[in-house]
XYZ file of C-alpha atoms in Angstrom:
422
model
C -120.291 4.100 205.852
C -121.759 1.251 204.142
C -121.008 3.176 200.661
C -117.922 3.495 201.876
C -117.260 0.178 202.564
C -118.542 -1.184 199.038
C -116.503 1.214 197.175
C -113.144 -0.233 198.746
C -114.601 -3.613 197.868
C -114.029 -2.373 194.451
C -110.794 -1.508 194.717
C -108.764 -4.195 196.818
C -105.196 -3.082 195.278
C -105.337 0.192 196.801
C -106.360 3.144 199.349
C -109.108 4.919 198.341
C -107.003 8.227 198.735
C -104.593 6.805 196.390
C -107.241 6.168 193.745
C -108.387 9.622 193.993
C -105.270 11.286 193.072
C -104.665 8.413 190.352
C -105.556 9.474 186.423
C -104.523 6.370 185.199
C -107.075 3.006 185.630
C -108.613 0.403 184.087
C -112.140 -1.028 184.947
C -112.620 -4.987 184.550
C -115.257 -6.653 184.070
C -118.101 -3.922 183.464
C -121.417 -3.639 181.306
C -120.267 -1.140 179.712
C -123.064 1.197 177.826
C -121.097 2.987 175.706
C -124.479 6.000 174.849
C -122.897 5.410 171.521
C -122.783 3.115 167.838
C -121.548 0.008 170.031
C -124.207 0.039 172.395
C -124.258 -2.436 175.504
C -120.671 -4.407 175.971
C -120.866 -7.079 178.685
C -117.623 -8.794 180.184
C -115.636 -5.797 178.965
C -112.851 -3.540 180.168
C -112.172 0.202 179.443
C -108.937 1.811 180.402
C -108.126 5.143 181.308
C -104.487 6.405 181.068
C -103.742 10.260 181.367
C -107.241 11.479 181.369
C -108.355 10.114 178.690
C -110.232 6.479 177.510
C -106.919 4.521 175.359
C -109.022 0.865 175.004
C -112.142 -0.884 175.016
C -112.531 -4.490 175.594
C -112.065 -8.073 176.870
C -109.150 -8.935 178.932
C -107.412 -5.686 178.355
C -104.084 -5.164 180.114
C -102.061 -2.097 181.579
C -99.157 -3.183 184.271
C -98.985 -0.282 186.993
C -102.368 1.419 186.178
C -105.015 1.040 189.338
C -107.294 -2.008 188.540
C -110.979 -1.487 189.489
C -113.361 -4.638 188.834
C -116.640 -3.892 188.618
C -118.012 -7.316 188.740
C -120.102 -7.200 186.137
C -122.166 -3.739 187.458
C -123.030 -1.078 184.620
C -120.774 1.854 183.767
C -122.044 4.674 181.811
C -120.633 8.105 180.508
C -121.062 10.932 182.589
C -124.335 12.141 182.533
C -125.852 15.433 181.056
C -127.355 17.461 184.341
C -129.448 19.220 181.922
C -129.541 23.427 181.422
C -129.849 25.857 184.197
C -127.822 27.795 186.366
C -125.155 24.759 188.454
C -122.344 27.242 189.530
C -123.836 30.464 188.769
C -127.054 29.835 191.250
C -126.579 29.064 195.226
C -129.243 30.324 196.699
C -132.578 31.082 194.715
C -133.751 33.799 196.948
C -130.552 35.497 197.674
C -129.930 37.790 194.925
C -126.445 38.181 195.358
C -126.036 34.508 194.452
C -127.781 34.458 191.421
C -125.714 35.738 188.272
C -127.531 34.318 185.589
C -129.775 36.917 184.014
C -129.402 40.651 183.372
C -132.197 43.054 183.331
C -132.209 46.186 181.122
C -134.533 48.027 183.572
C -137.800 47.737 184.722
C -139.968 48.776 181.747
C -137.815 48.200 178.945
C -138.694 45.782 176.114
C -137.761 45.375 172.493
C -133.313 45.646 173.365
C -131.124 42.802 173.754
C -127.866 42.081 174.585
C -126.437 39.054 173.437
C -122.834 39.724 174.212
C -123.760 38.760 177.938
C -122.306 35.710 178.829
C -122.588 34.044 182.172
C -119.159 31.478 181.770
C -117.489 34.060 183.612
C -119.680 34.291 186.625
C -119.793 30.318 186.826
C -118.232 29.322 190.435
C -116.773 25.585 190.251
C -116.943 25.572 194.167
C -120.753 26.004 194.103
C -122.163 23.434 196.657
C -124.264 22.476 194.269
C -121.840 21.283 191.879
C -120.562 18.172 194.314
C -124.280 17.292 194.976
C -125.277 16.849 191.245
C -121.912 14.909 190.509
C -122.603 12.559 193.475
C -125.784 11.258 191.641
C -123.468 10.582 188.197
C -124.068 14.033 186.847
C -120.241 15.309 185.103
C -121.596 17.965 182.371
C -124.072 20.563 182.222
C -125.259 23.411 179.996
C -124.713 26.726 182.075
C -127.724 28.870 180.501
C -128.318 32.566 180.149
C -132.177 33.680 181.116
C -133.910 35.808 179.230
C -134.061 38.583 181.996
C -136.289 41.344 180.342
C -134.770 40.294 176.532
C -135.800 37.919 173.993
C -132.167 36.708 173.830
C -131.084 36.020 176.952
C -126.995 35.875 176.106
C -124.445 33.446 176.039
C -123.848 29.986 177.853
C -121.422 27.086 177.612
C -120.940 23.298 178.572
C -118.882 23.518 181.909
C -117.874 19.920 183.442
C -118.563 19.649 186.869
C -115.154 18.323 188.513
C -114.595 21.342 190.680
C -111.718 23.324 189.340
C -111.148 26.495 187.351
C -111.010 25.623 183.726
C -112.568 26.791 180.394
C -115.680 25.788 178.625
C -115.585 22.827 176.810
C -117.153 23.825 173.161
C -118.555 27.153 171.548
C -120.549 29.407 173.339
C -124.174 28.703 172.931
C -126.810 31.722 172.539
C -129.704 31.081 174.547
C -133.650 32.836 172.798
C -137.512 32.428 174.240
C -139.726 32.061 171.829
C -143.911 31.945 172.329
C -146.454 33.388 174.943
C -143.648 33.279 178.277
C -141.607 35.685 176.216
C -144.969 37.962 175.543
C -143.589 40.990 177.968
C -140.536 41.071 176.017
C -142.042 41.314 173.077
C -144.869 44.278 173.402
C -147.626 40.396 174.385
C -147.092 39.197 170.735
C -145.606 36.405 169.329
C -145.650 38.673 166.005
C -143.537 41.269 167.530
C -140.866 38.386 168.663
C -140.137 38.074 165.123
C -140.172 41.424 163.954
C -137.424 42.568 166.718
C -135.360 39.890 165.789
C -135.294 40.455 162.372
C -134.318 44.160 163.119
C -131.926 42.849 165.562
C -130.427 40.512 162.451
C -130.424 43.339 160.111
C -128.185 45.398 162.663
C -125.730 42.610 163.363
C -125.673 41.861 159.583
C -124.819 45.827 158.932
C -128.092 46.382 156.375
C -129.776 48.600 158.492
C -128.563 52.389 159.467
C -127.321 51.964 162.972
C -128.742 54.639 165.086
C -128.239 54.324 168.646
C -131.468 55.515 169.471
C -133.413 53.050 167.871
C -131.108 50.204 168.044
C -131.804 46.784 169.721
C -128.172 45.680 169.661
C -124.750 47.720 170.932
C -122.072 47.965 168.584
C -120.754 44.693 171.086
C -123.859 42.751 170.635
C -123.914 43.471 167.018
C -120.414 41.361 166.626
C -121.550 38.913 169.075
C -124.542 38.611 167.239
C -123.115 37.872 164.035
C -120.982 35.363 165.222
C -124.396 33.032 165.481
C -125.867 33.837 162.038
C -122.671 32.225 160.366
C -123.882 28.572 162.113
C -123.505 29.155 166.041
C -125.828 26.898 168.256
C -128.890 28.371 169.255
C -131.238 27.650 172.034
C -134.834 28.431 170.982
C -136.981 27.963 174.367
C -140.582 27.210 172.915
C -143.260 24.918 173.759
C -146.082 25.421 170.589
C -145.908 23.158 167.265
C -146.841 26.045 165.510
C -144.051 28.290 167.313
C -141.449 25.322 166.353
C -142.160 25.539 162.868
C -141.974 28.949 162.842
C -138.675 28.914 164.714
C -137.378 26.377 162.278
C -138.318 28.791 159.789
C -136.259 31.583 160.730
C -133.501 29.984 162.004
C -132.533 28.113 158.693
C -133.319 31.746 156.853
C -130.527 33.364 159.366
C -127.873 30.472 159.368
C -128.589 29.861 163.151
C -128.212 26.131 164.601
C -131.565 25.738 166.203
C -131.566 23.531 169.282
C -135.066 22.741 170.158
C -135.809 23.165 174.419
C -138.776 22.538 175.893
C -141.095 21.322 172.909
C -143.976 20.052 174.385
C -145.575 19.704 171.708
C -142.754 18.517 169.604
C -144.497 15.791 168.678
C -146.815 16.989 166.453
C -144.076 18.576 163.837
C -141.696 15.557 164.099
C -141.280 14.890 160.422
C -140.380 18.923 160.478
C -137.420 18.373 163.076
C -136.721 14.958 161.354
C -136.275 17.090 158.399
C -134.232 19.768 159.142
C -131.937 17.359 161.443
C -132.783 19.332 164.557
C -132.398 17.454 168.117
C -135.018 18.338 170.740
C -134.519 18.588 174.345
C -137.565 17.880 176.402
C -138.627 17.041 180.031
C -140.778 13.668 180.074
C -142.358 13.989 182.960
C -144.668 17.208 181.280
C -147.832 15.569 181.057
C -150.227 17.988 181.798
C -150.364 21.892 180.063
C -149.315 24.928 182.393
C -149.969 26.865 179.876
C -152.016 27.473 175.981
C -148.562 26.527 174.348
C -148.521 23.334 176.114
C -152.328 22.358 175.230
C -150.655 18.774 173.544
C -148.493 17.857 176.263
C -148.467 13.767 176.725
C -145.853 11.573 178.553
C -145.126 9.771 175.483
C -143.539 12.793 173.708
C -140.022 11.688 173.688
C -141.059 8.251 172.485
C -143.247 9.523 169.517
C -140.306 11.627 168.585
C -137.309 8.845 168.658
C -140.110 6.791 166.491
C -140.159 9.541 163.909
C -136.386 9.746 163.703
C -135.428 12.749 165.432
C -132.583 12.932 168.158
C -134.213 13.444 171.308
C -132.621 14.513 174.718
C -133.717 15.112 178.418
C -133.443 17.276 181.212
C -135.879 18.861 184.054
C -137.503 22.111 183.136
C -138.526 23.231 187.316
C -135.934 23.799 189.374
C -133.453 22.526 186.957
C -130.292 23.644 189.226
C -131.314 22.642 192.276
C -132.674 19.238 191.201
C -130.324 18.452 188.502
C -130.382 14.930 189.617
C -134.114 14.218 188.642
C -132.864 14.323 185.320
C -132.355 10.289 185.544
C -136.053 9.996 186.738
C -136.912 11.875 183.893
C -135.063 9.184 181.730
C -136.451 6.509 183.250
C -140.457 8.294 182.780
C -139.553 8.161 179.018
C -138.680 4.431 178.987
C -141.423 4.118 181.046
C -143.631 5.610 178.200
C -142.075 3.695 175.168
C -138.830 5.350 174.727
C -136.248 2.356 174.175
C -133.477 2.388 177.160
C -130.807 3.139 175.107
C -132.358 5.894 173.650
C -133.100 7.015 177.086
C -129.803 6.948 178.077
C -128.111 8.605 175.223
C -130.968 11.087 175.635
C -129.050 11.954 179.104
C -125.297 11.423 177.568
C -124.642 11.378 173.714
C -127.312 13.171 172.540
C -126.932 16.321 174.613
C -123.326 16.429 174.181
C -123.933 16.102 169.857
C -126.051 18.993 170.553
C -124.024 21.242 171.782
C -121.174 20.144 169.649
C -118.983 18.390 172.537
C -119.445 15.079 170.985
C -116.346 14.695 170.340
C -115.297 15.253 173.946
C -117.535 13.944 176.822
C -121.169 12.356 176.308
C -119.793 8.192 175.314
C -117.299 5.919 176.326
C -115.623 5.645 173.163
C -111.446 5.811 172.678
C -110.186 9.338 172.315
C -113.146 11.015 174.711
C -112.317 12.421 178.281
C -112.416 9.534 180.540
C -115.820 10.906 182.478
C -117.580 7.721 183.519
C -120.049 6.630 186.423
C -120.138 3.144 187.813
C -123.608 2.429 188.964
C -124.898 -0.122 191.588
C -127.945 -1.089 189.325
C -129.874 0.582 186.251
C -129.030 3.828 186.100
C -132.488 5.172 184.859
C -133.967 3.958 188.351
C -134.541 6.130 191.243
C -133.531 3.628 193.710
C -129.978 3.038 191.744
C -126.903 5.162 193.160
C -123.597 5.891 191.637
C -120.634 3.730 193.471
C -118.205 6.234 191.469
C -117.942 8.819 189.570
C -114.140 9.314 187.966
C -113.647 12.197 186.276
C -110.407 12.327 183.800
C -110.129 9.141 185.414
C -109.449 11.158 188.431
C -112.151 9.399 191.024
C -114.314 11.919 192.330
C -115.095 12.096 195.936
C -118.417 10.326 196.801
C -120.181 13.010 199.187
C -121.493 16.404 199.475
C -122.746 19.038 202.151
C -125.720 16.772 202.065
C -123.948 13.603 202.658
C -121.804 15.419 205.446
C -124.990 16.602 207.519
C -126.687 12.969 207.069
C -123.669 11.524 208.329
C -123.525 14.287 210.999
C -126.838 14.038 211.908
C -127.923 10.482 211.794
C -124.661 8.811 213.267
C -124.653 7.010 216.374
C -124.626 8.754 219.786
C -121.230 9.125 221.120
C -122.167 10.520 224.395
C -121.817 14.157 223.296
C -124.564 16.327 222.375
C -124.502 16.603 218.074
C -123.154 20.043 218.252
C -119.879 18.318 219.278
C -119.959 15.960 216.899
C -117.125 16.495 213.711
């Protein structure tokens, strides 16, 4: 109730259920962090007419559009809810909910198929989606896991406002690289590369195709292809050495390498500096889980940014279910010398440059989707909570199954046992 409450505060001129259905507004009187070249704007205004951001400033004015004033509170893009499975996972141990791998078969390495794609499995009434958005989340990479193949498949940036619509962006091919991909690969990081260059020279057409051999179907050949002429590529490694190497053969095959997980990123940063690669890692890996993290430290982002390279964030466990640790995550890399608006383009910008929907969500900056969270405090602190999330400059509604059952469960007795209660 109390959120409730403040959120009408903001908006005196009208009913909450008329703001809702509005896609026309204008915010006064925000810090506005724009995530992009004009950094932090206090005292300023942004308006929103037909979806999409139309001004930036002081004193702006728009007769008829819904007036919001912020008084002075921070407003931020959307934020990236980092890569996993939001709408294509509901319940982790009920198989029938989980579309986001395929498996070739138990026992069968060395084949791929990366003319899977999961974008047409994703569910934009997932329960899950209205709990990430809640906490200021409005993008997310959908990803394809590796299953039993080195290349996992295809995946795509899906907003989270709840209806049926395309991808925003290319498709995005999703690879594991290093010793978690070792059953795919016959346990050898050698044999990773040695599939995929037969799996190259079959898409490319300089190899006999003989089904019987063949890593790739005559579809994943095509779809294949389609990646070596500059498509974005996920490379999932952890290892410096496995970075270089990946940096290596991407650049030989015309892929667009996008660096996730990278715990040791830090030690080849003039590499990725270099080659103009961002990195996408999770700053609150401080300790190795495995021989490929051996150089893990909580200052990895930091020592990265320093170097020059374009660094973003997201939560490698339980990344769909916890999407909205994401902003702890930011805040651990400020914490650890990461500047804060590095940290939070690291969780808006960055991500969306990535995967090349820059010039769609990701700032506040004229011309972009009108995705934007109004926050009660700093955004990269735990304790903060989003007042409002508008989406298209649609405001989103501020609860979830979560929120329902608290408010179920937790409200005052009315004389009527709780199963009675609406």
């Amino acid at each position: 109730m109390k959120r409730l409450i403040l959120i009408a505060c903001l908006i005196p001129s009208c009913s909450i259920t008329a703001v809702a259905l509005a896609q026309n507004v204008l915010i006064e009187n925000a810090t506005v962090h724009t995530a992009g070249t004009r950094g932090t704007l206090k005292n300023t205004d942004v308006l929103v007419q037909g979806g999409i951001i139309r001004a930036i400033g002081p004193n702006l004015s728009a007769p008829g559009v819904t007036r919001v004033d912020a008084k002075g509170k921070p407003l931020t893009p959307g934020l990236f809810a980092g890569l996993g499975d939001i709408g294509l996972e509901e319940v982790s141990a009920e198989k029938s909910t989980v579309d986001a791998s395929f498996s070739l078969g138990e026992g069968v390495t060395g084949q791929m198929r990366p003319e899977f794609d999961v974008v047409p499995a994703f569910n934009p009434n997932s329960m899950l989606i209205p709990i990430t958005r809640l906490e200021g989340f409005t993008f997310t990479a959908i990803s394809a896991n590796p299953g039993s193949s080195l290349i996992g498949g295809q995946g795509a940036i899906m907003r989270l406002n709840g209806k049926f619509e395309d991808p925003i962006g290319s498709r995005i091919l999703f690879a594991s690289m290093g010793s978690s991909a070792d059953e795919l690969s016959g346990s050898s990081r050698a044999a990773q590369y040695m599939l995929l260059d037969q799996a190259i020279r079959e898409a490319r057409g300089l190899s006999p195709y003989d089904y019987r051999q063949a890593l790739l179907t005559p579809a994943g050949r095509e779809a294949l292809n389609k990646f070596l002429l500059g498509g974005r590529t996920v490379f999932n490694v952890e290892r410096a050495s496995d970075i270089r190497q990946v940096l290596s053969f991407a650049k030989k095959n015309g892929m667009r390498p996008v660096i996730v997980g990278g715990t040791e990123a830090w030690q080849v940063a003039a590499q990725l500096k270099s080659d103009n690669v961002i990195v996408i890692v999770d700053a609150l890996q401080n300790l190795p889980s495995s021989f490929d993290q051996i150089g893990a430290r909580l200052d990895n982002a930091a020592l990265l940014q320093k170097a020059g390279v374009r660094v973003g964030l997201y939560r490698a466990d339980d990344a769909s279910q916890n999407a909205r640790k994401v902003r702890q995550v930011a805040g651990n890399a400020v914490s650890n010398g990461l500047p804060w608006e590095a940290g939070l383009a690291a969780i808006t910008s960055v991500p969306a440059d990535a995967f090349g929907v820059g010039d769609k969500v990701g700032r506040i900056e004229v011309g972009l989707i009108a995705d934007l969270v109004l926050w009660n405090g700093d955004p990269l602190e735990v304790n903060t909570f989003a007042e409002q999330v508008w989406m298209s400059g649609q405001a989103m509604p501020m609860k979830s199954r979560q929120t329902q059952l608290r408010d179920r469960y937790m409200s005052e007795e009315n004389g009527l046992p709780r199963a009675y209660k609406k």
